[in-house]
Coordinates of C-alpha atoms in Angstrom, one line a residue:
Chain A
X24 CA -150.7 7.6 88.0
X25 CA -150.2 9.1 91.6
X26 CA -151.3 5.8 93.1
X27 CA -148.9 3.5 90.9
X28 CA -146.1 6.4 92.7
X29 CA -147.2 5.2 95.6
X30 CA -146.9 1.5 95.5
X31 CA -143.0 1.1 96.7
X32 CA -143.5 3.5 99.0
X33 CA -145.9 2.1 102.0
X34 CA -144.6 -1.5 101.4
X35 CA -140.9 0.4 101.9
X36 CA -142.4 1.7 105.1
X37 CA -143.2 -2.2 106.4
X38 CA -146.9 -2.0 105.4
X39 CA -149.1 -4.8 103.9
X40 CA -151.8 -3.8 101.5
X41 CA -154.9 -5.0 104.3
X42 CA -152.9 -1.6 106.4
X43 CA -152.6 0.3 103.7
X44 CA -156.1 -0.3 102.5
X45 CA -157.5 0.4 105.8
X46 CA -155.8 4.1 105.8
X47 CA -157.2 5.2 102.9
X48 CA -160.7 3.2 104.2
X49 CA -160.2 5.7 107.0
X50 CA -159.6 8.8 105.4
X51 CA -162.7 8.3 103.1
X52 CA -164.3 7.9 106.2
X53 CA -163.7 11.3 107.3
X54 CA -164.3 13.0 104.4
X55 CA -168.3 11.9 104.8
X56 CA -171.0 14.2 105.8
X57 CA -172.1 14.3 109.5
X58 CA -175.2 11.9 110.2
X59 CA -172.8 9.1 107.9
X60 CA -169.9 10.1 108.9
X61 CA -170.2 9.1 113.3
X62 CA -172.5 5.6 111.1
X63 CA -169.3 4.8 108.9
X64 CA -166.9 5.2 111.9
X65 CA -168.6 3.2 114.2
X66 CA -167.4 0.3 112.0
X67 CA -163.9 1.1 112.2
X68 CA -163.8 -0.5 116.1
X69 CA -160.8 -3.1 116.5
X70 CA -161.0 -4.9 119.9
X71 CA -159.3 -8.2 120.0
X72 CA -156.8 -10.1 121.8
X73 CA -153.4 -11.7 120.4
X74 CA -151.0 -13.8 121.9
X75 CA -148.3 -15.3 121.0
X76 CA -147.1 -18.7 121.2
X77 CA -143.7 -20.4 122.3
X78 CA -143.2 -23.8 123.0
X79 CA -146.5 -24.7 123.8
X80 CA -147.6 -21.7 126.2
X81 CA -148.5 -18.7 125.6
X82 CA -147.0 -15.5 125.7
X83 CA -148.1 -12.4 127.3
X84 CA -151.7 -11.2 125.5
X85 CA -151.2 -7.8 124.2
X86 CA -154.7 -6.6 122.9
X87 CA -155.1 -4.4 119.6
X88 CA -157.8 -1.9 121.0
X89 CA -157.8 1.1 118.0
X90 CA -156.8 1.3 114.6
X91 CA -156.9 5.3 115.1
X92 CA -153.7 5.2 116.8
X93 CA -152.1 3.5 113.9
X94 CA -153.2 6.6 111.9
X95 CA -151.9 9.3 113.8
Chain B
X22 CA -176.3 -27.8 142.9
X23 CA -179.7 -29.7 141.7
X24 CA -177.4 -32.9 140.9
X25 CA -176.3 -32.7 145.2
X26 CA -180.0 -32.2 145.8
X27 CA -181.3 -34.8 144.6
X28 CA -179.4 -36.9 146.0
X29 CA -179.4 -35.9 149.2
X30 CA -183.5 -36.5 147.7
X31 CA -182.0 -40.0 147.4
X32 CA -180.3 -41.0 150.4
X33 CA -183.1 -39.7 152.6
X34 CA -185.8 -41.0 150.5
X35 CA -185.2 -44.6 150.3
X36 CA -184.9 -45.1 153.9
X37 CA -188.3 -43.5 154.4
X38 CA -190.0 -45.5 151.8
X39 CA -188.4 -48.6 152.8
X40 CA -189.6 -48.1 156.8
X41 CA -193.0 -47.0 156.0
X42 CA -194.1 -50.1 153.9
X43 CA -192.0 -52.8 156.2
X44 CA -191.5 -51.7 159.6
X45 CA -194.9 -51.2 161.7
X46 CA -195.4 -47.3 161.9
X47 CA -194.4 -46.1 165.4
X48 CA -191.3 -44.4 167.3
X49 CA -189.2 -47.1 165.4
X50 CA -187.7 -45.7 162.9
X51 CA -184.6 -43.9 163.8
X52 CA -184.2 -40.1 164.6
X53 CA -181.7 -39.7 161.3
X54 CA -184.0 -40.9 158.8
X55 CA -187.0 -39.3 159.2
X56 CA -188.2 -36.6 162.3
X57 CA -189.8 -38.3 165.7
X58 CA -193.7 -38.6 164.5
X59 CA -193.5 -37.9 161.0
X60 CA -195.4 -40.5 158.6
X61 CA -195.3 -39.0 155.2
X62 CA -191.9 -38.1 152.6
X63 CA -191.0 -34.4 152.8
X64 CA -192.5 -33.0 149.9
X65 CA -190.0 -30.0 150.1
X66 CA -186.9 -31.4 148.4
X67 CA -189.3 -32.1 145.4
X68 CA -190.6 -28.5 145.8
X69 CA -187.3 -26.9 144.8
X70 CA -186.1 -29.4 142.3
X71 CA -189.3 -28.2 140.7
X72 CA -188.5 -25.1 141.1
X73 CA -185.0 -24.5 140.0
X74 CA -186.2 -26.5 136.8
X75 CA -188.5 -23.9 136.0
X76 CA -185.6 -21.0 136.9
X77 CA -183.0 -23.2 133.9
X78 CA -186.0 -23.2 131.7
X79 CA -186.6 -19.7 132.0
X80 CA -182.8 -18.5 131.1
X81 CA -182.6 -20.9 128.3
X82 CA -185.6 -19.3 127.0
X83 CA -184.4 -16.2 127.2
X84 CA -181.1 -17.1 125.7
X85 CA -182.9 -18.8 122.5
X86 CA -184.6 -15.3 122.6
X87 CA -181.7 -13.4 122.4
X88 CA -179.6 -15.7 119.9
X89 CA -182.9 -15.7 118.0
X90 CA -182.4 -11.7 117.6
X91 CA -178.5 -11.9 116.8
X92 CA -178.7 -14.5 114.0
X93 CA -181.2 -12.3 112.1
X94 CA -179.4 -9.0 112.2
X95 CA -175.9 -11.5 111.5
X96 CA -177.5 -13.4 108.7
X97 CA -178.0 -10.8 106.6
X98 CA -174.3 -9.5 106.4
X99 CA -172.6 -13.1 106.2
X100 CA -174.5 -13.4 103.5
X101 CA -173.4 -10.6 101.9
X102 CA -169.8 -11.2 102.8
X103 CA -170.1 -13.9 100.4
X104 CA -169.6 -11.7 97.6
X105 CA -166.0 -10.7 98.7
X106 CA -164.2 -14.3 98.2
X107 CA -166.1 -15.4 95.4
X108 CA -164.4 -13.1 92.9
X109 CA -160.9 -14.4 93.9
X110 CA -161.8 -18.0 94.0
X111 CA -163.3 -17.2 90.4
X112 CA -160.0 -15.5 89.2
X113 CA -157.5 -18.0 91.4
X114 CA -159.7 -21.0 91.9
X115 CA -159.9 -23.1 95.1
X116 CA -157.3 -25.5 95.6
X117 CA -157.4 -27.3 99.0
X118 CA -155.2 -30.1 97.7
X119 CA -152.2 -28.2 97.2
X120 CA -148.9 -29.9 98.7
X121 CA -146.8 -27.0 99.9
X122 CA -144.3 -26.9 102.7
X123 CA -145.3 -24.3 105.2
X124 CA -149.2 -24.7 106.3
X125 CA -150.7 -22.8 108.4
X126 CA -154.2 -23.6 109.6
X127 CA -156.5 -21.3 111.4
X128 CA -159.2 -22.5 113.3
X129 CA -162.3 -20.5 114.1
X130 CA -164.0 -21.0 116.8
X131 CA -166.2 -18.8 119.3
X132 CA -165.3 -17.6 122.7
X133 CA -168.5 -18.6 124.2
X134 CA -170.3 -22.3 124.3
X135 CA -173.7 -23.5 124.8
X136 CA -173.6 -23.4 120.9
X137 CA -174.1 -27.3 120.5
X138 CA -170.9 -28.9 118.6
X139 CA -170.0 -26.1 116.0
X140 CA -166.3 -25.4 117.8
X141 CA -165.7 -29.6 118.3
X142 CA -166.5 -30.1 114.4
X143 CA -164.1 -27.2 113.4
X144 CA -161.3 -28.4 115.7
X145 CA -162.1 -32.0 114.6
X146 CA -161.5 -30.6 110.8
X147 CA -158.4 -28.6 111.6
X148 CA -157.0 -31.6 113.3
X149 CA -157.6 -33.8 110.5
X150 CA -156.1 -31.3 107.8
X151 CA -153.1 -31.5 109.9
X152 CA -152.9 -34.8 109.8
X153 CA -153.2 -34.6 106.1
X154 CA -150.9 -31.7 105.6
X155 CA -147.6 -33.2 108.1
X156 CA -145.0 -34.7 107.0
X157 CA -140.9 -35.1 108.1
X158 CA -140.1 -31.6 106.1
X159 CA -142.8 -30.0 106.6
X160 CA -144.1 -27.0 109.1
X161 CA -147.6 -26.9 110.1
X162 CA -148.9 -24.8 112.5
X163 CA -152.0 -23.8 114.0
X164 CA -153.7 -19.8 114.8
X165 CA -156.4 -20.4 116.7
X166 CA -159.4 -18.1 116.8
X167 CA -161.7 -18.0 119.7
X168 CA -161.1 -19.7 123.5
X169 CA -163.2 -23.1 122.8
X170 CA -161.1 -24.0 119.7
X171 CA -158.4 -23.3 122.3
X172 CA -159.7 -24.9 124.9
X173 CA -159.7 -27.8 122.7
X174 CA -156.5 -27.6 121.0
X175 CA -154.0 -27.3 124.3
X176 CA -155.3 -30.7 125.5
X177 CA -153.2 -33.0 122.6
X178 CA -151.3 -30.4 120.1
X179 CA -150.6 -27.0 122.0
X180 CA -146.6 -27.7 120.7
X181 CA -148.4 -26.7 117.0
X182 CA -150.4 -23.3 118.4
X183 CA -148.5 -20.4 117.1
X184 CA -150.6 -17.6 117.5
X185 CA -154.0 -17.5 119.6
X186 CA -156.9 -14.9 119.2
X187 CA -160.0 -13.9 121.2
X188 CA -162.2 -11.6 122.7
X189 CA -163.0 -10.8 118.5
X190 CA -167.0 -10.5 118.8
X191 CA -167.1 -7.7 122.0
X192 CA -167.4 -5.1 119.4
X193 CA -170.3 -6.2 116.8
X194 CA -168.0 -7.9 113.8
X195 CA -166.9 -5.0 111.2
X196 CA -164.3 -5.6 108.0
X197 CA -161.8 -3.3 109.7
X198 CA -161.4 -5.2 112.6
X199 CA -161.0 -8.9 110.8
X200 CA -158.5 -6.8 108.0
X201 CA -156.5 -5.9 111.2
X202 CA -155.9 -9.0 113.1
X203 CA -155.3 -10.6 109.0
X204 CA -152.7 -8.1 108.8
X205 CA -151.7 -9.4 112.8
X206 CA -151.0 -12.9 111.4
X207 CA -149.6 -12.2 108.0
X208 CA -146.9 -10.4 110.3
X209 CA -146.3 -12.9 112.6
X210 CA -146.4 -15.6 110.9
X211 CA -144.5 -17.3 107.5
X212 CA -147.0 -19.7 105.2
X213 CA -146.9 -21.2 101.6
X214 CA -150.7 -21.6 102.7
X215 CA -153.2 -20.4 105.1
X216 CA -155.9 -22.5 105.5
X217 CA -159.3 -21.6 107.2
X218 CA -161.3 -24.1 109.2
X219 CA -164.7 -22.3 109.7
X220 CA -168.4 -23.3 109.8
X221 CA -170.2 -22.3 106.7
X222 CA -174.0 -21.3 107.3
X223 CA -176.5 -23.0 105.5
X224 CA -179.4 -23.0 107.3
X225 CA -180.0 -22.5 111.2
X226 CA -180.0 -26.6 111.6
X227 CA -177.5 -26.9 109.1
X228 CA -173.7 -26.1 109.2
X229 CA -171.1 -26.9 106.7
X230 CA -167.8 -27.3 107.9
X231 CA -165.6 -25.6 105.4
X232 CA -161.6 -25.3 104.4
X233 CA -160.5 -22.1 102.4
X234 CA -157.2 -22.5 101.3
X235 CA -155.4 -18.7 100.9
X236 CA -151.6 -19.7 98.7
X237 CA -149.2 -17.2 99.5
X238 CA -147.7 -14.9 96.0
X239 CA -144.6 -17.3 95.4
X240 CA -146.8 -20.5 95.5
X241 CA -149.5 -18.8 93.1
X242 CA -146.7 -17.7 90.6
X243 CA -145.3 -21.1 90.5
X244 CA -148.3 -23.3 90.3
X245 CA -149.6 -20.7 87.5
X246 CA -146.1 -21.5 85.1
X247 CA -146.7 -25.2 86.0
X248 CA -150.0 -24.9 84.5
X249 CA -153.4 -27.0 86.1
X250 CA -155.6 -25.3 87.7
X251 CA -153.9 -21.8 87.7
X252 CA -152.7 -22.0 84.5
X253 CA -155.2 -19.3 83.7
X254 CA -153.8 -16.7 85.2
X255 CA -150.9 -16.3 82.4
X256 CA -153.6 -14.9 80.3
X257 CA -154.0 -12.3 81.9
X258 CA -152.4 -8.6 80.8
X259 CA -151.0 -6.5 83.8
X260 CA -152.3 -2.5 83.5
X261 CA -149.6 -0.5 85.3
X262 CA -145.8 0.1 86.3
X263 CA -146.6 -3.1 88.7
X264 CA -144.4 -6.3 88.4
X265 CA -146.9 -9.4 88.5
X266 CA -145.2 -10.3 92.1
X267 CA -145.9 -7.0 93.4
X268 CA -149.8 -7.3 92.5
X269 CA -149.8 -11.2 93.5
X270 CA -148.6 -10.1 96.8
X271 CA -151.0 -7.5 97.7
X272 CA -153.7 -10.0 95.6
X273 CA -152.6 -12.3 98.3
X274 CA -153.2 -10.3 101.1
X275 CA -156.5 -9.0 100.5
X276 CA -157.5 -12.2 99.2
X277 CA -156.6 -13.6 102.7
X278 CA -158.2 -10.2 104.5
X279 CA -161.2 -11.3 102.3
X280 CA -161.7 -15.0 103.1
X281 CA -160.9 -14.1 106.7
X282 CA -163.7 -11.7 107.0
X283 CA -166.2 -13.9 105.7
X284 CA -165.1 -17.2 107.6
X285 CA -165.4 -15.3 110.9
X286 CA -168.8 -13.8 109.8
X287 CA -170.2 -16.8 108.8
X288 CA -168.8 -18.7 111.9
X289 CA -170.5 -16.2 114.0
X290 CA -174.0 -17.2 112.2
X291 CA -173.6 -20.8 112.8
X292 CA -172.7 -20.2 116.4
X293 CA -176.4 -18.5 117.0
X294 CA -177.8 -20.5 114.7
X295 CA -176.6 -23.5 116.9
X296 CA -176.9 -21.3 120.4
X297 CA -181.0 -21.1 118.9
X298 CA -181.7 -25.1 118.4
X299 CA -179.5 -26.1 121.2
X300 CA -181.2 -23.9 123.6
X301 CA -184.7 -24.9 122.2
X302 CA -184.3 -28.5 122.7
X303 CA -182.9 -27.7 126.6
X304 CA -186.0 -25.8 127.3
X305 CA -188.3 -28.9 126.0
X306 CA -186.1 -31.3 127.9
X307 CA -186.8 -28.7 131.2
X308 CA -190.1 -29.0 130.6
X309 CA -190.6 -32.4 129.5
X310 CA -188.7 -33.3 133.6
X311 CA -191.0 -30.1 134.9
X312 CA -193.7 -32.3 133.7
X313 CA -192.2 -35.7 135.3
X314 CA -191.5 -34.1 138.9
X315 CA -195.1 -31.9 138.6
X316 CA -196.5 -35.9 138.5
X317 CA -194.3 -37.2 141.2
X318 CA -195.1 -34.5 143.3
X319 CA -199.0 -34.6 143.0
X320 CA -198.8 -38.3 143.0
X321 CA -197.0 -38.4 147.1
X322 CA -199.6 -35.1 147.8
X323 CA -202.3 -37.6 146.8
X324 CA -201.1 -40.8 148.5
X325 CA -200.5 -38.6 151.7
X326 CA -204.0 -37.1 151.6
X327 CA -205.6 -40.6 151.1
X328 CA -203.4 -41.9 154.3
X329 CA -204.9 -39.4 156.2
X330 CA -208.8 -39.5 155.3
X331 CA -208.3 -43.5 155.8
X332 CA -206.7 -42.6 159.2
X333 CA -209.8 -40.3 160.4
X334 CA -212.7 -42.4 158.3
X335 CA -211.4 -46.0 160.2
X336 CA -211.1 -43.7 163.4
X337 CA -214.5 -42.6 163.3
X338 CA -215.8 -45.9 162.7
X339 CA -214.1 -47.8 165.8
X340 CA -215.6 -44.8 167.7
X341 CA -219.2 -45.4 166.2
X342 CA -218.8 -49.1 166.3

């Protein structure tokens, strides 16, 4: 029942499920054992490279480099 | 720098040939074309033409080595990422016909070439679903994923490119990653449909180009009271305080996280896939002009040897007779 609680309140707090899904991907990630836990992390890398486009240019590239900063 | 080679091979060629079979060989011919006393073509132009072939062959080898290596290791989890859209396009069917009023279309492409024509045929495809999909009141707009699809784009319809992506593959592809810049775009961006231009793997000679249509919550509601081919979902009994648009929303988004995931991994395997036969067939044609300048080459050696054996044979005769 706790998680059906929960529904209202990340999507109040401007998240989309994909965020929200990728938390609680995280925090299962830490709760592994050593030699699967540094395996499972290693897959949690986000490098890429956005911009945004305005009248056919585009805008300064800001690059998404970590998803651990969106958890802390 | 082997195309200004030869034909600086060119220019100073012809002349030589041209003098040596026409003009009688003496101090004649001019201090530009060939040196003061030389009879015979410079064999040295040839030499490195020869040999810088042999350097282009080398790398392509190499890089058919290394695709070669990616697409097995990549293979293996696109396939596997199959299994992550299938279930939705079982519960919500596939419905690229849909006429909606906001389309967005992203493109992926990779941010390196030398992968034969996998980007051109994916832009080619997004083009033409744009085509399909505009109209007077309608928004389309393109994301583009990787700098050839780019590349590409800006030349005729960079006025449609809303949001641009790259640099995706510096980190070997993972879920979280592809779930992230999905969230990036539902963010940015408002749609009634996403649809995703990728190449679907088949085989390493054989790419599919492929359009997965994502609708967004509102379109799947209404299409599923009009009835047709989402009519289906009414059937279905909702466990849970949830509303139904609640659960079609975050449906939605993972369903578009999903799709995402497996277009780019997919895409991915048909770029090495293509990276392999392209650079196979560049390493036969280096070797097949290896072989044509290898016969050139002996052929003058020969010629030039036979001058000079007449020269001392008919020499040694006027002396003896």
């Amino acid at each position: 029942m706790a998680s059906n609680a929960a529904v209202p309140f990340w999507r109040a707090a401007g998240m989309t499920y994909i965020s929200y899904s990728n938390i609680c991907a995280s925090l299962v990630r830490n709760c592994l054992k050593e030699p699967h836990k540094t395996q499972s992390i290693s897959r949690e890398k986000v490098h890429f490279s956005i911009s945004k486009w305005a009248d056919g240019k585009a805008q300064n590239p800001n690059s998404c480099v970590s998803l651990a900063y969106l958890i802390i | 720098m082997a195309m200004a080679a030869l034909r600086r091979e060119g220019r100073r060629l012809t002349p030589i040939i041209y003098s040596s079979n026409v003009a009688p060989r003496s101090s004649f011919i001019p201090e530009e074309i060939a040196p003061m006393g030389a009879r015979f073509i410079s064999t040295q132009i040839l030499r490195n033409r020869m040999k810088s072939v042999k350097n282009i062959q080398k790398i392509t080898k190499a890089m058919k080595m290394v695709a070669a290596s990616k697409l097995r290791a990549i293979q293996v989890k696109a396939e596997n990422s199959r299994g992550l859209w299938q279930p939705f396009t079982a519960l919500l069917g596939d419905t690229p016909s849909i006429d909606v009023k906001k389309n967005v279309i992203v493109i992926i492409s990779s941010d390196k070439g030398l992968c034969g024509g996998i980007n051109s045929t994916s832009v080619k495809i997004g083009k033409a679903v744009y085509k399909l999909n505009a109209g007077p009141d309608k928004e389309t707009k393109y994301v583009v994923v990787g700098e050839k699809a780019k590349a590409q784009l800006i030349r005729d319809s960079k006025k449609g490119i809303e949001i641009s992506i790259a640099e995706l593959q510096k980190n070997p592809l993972n879920y979280t990653q592809v779930s992230v810049l999905a969230d990036d775009i539902l963010k940015n961006i408002e749609y009634d449909a996403l649809r995703i231009v990728f190449n679907k793997f088949q085989s390493v000679v054989s790419f599919l180009p492929t359009v997965a249509t994502v609708l967004s919550p509102e379109i799947v509601e209404r299409e599923a009271e009009a009835g047709g081919k989402l009519g289906s979902l009414v059937a279905y009994e909702i466990d849970g305080d949830e509303t139904k648009g609640e659960l079609l929303q975050n449906l939605a988004e993972f369903q578009f996280s999903c799709t995402m995931f497996n277009a780019v991994m997919e895409n991915a395997c048909s770029e090495q896939g293509a990276r392999m036969s392209a650079m196979d067939s560049s390493s036969k044609n280096a070797g097949e002009m290896l072989d044509r300048l290898t016969l050139t080459y002996n052929r003058t050696r020969q010629a030039s040897i036979t001058t000079e054996l007449i020269e001392i044979i008919s020499g040694a005769s006027a002396l003896t007779g």
